[in-house]
PDB file of C-alpha atoms in Angstrom:
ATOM      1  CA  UNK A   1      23.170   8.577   1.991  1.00 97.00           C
ATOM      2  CA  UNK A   2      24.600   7.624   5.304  1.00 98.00           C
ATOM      3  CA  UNK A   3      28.031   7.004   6.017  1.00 98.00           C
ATOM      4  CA  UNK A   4      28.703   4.072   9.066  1.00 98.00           C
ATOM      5  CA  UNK A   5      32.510   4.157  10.100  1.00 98.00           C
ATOM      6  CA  UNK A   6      33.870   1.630  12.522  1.00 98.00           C
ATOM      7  CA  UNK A   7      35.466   1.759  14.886  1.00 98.00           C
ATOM      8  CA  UNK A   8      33.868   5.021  16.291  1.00 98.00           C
ATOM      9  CA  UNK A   9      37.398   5.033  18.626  1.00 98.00           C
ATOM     10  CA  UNK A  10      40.203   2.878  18.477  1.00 98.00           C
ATOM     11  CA  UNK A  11      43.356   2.882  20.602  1.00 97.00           C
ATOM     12  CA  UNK A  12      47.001   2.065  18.774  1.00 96.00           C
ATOM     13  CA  UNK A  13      50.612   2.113  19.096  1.00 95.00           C
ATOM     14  CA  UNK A  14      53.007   4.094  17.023  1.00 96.00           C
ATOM     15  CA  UNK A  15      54.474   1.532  13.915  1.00 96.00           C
ATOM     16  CA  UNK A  16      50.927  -0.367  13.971  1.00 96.00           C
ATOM     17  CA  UNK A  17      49.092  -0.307  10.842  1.00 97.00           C
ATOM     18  CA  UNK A  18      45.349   0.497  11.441  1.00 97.00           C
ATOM     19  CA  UNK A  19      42.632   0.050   8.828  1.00 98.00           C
ATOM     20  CA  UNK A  20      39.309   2.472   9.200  1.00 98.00           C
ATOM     21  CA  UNK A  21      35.796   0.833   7.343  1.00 98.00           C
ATOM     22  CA  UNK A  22      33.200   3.558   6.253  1.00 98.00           C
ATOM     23  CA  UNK A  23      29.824   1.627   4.720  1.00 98.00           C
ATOM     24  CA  UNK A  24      27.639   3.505   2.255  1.00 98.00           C
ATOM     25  CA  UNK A  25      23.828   3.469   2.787  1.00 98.00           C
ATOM     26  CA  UNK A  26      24.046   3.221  -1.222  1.00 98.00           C
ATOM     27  CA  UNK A  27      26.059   2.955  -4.009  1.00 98.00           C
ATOM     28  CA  UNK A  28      28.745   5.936  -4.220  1.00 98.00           C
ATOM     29  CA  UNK A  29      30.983   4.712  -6.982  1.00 97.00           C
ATOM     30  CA  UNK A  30      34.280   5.993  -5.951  1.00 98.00           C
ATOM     31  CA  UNK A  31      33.170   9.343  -4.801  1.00 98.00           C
ATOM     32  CA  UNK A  32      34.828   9.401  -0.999  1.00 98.00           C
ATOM     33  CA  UNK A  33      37.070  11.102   0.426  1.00 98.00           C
ATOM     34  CA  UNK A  34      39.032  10.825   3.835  1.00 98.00           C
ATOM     35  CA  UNK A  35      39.657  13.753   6.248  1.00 98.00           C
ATOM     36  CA  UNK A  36      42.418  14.266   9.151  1.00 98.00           C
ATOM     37  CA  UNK A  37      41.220  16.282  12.019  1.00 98.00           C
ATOM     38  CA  UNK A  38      43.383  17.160  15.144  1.00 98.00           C
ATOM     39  CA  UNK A  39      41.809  19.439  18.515  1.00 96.00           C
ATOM     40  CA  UNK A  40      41.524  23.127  17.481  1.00 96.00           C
ATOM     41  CA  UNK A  41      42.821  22.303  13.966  1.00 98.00           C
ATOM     42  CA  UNK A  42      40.713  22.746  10.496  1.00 98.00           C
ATOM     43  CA  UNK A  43      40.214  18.912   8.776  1.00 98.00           C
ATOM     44  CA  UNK A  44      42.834  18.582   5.795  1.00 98.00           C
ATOM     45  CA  UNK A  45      42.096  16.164   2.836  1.00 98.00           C
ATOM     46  CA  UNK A  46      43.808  12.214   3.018  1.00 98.00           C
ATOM     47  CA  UNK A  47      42.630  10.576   0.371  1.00 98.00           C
ATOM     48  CA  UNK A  48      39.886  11.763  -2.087  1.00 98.00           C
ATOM     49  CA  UNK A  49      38.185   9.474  -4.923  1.00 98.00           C
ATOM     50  CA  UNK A  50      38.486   6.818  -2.813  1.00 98.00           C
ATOM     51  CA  UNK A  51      41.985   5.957  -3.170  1.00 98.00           C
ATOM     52  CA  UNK A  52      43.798   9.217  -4.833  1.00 98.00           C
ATOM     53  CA  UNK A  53      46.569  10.371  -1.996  1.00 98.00           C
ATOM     54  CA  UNK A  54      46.486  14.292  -1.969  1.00 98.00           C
ATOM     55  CA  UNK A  55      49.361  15.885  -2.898  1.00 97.00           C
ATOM     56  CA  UNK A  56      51.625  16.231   0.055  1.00 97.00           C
ATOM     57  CA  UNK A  57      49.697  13.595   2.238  1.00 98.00           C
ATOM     58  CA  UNK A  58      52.426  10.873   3.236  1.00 98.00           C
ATOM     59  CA  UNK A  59      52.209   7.475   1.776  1.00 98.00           C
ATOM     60  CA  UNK A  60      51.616   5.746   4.504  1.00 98.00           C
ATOM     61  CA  UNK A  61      47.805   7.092   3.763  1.00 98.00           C
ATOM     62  CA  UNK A  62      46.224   4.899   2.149  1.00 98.00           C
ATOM     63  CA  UNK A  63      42.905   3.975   0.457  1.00 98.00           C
ATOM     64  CA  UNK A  64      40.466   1.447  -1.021  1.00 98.00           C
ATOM     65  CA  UNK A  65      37.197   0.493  -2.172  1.00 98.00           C
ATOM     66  CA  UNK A  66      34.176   1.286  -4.396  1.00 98.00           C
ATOM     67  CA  UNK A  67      30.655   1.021  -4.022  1.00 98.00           C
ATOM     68  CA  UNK A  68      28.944   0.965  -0.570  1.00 98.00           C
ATOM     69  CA  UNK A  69      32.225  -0.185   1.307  1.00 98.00           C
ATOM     70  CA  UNK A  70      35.281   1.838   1.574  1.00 98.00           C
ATOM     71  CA  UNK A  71      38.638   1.336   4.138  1.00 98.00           C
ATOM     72  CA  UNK A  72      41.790   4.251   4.897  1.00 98.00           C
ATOM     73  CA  UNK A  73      44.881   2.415   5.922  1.00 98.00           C
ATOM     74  CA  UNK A  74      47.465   4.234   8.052  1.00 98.00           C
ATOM     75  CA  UNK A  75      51.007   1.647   7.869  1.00 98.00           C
ATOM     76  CA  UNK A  76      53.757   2.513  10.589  1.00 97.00           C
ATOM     77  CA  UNK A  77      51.214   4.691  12.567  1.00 97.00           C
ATOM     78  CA  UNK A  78      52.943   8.271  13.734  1.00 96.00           C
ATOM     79  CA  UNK A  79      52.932  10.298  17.101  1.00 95.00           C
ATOM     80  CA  UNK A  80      50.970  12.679  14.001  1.00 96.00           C
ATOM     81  CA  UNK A  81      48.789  10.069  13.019  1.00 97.00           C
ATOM     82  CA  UNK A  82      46.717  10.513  16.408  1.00 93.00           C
ATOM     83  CA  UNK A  83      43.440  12.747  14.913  1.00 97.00           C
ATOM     84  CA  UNK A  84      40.204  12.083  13.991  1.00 98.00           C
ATOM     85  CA  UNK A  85      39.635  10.474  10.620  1.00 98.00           C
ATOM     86  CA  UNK A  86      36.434  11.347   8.648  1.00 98.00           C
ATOM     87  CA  UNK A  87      35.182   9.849   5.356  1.00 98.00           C
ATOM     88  CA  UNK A  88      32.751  12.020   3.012  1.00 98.00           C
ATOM     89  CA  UNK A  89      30.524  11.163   0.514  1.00 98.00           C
ATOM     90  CA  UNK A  90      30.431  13.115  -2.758  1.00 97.00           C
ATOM     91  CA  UNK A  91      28.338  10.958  -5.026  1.00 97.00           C
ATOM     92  CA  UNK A  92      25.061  13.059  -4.740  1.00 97.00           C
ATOM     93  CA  UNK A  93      23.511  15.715  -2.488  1.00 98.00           C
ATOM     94  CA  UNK A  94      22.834  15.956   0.334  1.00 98.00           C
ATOM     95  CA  UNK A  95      26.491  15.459   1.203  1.00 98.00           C
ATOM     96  CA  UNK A  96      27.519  13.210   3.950  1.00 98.00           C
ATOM     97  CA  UNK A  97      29.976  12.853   6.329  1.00 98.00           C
ATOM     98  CA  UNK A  98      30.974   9.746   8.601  1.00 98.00           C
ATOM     99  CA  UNK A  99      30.840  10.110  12.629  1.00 98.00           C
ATOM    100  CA  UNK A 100      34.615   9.515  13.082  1.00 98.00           C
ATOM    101  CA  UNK A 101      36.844   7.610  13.830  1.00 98.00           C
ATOM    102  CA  UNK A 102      39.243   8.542  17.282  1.00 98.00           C
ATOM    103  CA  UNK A 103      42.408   7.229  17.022  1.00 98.00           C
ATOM    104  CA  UNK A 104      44.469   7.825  20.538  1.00 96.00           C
ATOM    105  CA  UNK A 105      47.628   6.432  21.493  1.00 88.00           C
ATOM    106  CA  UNK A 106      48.120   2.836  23.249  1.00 87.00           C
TER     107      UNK A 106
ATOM    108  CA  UNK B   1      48.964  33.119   0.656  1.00 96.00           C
ATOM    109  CA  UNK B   2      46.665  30.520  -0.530  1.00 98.00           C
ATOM    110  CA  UNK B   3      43.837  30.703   2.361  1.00 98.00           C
ATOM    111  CA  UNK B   4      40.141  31.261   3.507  1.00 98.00           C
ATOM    112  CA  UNK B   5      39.587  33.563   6.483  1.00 98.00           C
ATOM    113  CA  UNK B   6      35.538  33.150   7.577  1.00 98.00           C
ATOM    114  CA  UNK B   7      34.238  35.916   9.677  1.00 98.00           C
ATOM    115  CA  UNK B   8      30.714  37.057  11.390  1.00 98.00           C
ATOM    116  CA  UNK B   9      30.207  34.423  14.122  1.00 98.00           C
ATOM    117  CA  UNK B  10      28.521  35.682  17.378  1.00 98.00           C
ATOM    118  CA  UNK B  11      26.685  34.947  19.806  1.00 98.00           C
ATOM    119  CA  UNK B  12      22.638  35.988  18.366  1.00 98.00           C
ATOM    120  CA  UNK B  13      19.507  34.833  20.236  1.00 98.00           C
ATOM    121  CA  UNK B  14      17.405  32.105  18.794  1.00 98.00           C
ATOM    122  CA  UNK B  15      15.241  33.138  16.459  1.00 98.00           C
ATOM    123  CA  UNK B  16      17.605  35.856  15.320  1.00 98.00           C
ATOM    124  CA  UNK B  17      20.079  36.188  11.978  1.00 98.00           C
ATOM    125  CA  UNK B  18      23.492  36.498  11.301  1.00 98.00           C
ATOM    126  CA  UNK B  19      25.578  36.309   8.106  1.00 98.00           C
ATOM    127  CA  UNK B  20      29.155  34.688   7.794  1.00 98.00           C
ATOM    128  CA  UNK B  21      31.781  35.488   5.217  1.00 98.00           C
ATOM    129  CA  UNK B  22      34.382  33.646   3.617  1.00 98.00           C
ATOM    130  CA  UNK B  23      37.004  35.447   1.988  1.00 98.00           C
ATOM    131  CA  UNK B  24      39.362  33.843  -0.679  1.00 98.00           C
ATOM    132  CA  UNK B  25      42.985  34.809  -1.428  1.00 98.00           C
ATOM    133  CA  UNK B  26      45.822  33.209  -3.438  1.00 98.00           C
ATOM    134  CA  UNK B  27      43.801  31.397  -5.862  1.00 98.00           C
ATOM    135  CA  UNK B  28      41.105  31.685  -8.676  1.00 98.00           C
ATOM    136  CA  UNK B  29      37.857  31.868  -6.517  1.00 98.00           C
ATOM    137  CA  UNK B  30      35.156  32.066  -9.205  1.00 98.00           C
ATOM    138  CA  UNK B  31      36.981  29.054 -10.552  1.00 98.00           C
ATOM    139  CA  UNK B  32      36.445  26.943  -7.498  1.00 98.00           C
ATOM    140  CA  UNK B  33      33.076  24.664  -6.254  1.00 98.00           C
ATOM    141  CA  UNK B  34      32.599  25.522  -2.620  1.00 98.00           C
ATOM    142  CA  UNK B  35      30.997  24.115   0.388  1.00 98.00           C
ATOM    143  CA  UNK B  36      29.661  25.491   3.915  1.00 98.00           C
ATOM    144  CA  UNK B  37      30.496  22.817   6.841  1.00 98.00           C
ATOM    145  CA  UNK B  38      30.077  23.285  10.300  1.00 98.00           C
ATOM    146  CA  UNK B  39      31.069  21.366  13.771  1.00 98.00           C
ATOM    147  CA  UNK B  40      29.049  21.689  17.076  1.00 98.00           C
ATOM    148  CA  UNK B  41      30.928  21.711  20.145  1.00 98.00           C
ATOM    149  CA  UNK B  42      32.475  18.214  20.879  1.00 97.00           C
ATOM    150  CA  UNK B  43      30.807  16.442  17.999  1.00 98.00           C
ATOM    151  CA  UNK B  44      31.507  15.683  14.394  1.00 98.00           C
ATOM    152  CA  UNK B  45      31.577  17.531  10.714  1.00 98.00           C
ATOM    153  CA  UNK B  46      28.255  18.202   9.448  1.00 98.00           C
ATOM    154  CA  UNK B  47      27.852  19.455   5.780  1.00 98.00           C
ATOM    155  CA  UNK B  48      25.670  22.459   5.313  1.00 98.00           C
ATOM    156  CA  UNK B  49      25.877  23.751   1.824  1.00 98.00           C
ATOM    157  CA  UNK B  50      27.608  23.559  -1.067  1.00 98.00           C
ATOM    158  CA  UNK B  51      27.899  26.128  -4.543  1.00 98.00           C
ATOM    159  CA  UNK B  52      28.856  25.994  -7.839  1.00 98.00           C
ATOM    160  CA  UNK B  53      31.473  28.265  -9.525  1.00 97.00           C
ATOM    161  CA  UNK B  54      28.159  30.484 -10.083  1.00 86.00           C
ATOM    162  CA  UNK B  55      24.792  30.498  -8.246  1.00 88.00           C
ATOM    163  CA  UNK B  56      23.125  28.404 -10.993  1.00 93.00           C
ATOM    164  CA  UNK B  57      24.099  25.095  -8.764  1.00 97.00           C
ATOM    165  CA  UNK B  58      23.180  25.939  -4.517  1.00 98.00           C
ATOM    166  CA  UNK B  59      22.111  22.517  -2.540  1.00 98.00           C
ATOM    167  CA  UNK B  60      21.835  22.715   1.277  1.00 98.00           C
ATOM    168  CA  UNK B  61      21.567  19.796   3.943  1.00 98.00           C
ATOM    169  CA  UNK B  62      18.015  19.325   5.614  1.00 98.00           C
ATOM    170  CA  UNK B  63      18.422  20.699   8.592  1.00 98.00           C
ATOM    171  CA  UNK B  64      19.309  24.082   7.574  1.00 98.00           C
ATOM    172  CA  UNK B  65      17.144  23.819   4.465  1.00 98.00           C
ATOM    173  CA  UNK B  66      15.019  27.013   4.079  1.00 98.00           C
ATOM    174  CA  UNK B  67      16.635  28.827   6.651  1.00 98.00           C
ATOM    175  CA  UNK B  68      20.240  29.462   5.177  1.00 98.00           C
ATOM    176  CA  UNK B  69      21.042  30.738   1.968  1.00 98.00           C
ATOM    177  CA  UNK B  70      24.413  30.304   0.592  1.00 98.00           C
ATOM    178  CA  UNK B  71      25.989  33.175  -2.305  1.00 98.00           C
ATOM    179  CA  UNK B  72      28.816  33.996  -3.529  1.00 98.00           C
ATOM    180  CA  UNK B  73      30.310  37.098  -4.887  1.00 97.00           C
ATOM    181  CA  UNK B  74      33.529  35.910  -7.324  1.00 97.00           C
ATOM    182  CA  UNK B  75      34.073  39.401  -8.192  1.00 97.00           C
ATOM    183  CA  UNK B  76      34.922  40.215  -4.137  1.00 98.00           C
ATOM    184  CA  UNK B  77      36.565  36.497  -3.891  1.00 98.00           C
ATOM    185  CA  UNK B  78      34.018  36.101  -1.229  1.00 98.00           C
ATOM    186  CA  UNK B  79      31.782  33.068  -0.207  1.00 98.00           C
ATOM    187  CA  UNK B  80      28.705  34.174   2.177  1.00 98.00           C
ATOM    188  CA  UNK B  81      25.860  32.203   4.537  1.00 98.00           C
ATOM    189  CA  UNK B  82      22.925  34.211   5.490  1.00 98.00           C
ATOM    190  CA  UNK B  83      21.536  32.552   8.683  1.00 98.00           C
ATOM    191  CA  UNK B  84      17.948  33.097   9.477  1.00 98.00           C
ATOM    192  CA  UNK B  85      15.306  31.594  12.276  1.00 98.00           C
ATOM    193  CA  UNK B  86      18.866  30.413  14.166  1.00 98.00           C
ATOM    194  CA  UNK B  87      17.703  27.812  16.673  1.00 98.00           C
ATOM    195  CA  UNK B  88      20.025  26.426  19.598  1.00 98.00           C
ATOM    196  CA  UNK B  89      21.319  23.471  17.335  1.00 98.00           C
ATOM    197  CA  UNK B  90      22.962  25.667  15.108  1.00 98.00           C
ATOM    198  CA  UNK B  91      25.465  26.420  17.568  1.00 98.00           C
ATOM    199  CA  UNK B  92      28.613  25.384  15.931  1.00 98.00           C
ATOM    200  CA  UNK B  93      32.569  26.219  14.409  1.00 98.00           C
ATOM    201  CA  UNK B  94      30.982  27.230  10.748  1.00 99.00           C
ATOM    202  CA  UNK B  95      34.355  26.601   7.984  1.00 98.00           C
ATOM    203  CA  UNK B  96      34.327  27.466   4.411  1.00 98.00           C
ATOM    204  CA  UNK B  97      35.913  24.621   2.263  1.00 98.00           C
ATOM    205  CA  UNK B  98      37.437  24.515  -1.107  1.00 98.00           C
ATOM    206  CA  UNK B  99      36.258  21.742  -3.630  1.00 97.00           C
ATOM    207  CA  UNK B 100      38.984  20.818  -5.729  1.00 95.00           C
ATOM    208  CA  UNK B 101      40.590  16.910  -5.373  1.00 92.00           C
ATOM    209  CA  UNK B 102      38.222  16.615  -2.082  1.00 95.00           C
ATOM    210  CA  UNK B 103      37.123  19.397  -0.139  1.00 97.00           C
ATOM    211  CA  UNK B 104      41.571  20.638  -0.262  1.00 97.00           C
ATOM    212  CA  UNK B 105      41.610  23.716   1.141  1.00 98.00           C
ATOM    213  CA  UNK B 106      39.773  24.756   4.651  1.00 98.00           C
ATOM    214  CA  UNK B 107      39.736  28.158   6.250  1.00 98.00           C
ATOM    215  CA  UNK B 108      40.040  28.530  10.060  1.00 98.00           C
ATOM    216  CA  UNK B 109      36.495  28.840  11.053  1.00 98.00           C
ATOM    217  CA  UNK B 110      33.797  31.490  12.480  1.00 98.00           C
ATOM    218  CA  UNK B 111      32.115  30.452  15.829  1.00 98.00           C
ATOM    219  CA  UNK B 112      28.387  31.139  15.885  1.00 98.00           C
ATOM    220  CA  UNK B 113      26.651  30.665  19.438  1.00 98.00           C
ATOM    221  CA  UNK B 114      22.487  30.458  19.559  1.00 98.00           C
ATOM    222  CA  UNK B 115      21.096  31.598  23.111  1.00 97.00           C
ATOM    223  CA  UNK B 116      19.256  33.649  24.895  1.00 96.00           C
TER     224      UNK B 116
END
């Protein structure tokens, strides 16, 4: 299953709200989940079963969808907020991950 | 402490083998689904393999298919990848990753360099 995010690299201003798309080559129900990456960091866990905020995430994460089509919302972006965002596919093997998404600062 | 700490990266000609460990601490390991996914310099996450809480249920991505084997030990807490027939491409930051809601808990990573 391949994952298609857009936009690979978008640039933003801190209070914008900024909606990531990640398309499914196929049906994944609601098995996705969204990753935060920052340089030299490990990814942490967003959002996983599509729209399920992890515990300690803030909730200005949020996500949506089911299917083959699947969005992460970030409201009142943060000087944090600047990463790459992943989404990941957990419906059936081989897993899959998206190619990012860069999000840098206007 | 709830973490992962992966060791055995280094540099190894192609060809050659190395194996990486993932030790668990702070939690129930053998309790736990767990997942092998690496980064190459500059580019994105790429899955490599996951396990089941025992080594009934081992899937690997294509690329590494038949090369790697993933194992587990829950009595030691500790996750391993034997590498074999390493090739330049598999130069990457290997982590080990914690299934639980998502892939929740992520250890630091073990660089592993392919060339001669």
């Amino acid at each position: 299953i391949q994952l298609t995010q857009s936009p690979s690299s978008v640039s933003a201003s801190v209070g914008d709200t900024l909606t990531i798309t990640c398309r499914a080559s196929q049906d994944v129900r609601s098995w996705v989940a969204w990753y935060q990456q920052k340089p030299g960091e490990a990814p942490r866990v967003l959002i996983y079963a599509a729209s399920s905020l992890h515990s300690g995430v803030p909730s200005r994460f949020s996500g949506s969808g089911s299917g083959t089509e699947f969005t992460l919302t970030i409201y009142n972006l943060q000087p944090e907020d600047f990463a790459t965002y992943y989404c990941q596919q957990a419906d059936s093997f081989p897993l899959t991950l998206g190619g990012g998404t860069r999000v840098e600062i206007k | 402490e709830v973490q992962l700490v992966e060791s055995g990266g280094d540099l190894v000609q192609p060809g050659g083998s190395l194996r990486l460990s993932c030790v668990a601490s702070g939690f129930t390991f053998s309790a736990y689904e767990m997942n092998w996914v690496r980064q190459a310099p500059g580019k994105g996450l790429e899955w490599v393999s996951y396990i089941g809480t025992n080594e009934r249920s081992i899937y690997y991505a294509d690329s590494v298919k038949g090369r790697f084997t993933t194992s587990r030990d829950n009595a030691k807490k500790s996750l391993y990848l034997q590498m074999n027939s390493l090739r330049a491409e598999d130069t990457a930051l290997y982590y080990c990753a914690r299934v639980s809601s998502g892939w929740d808990l992520w250890g630091q990573g073990t660089v592993v360099s392919v060339s001669s």
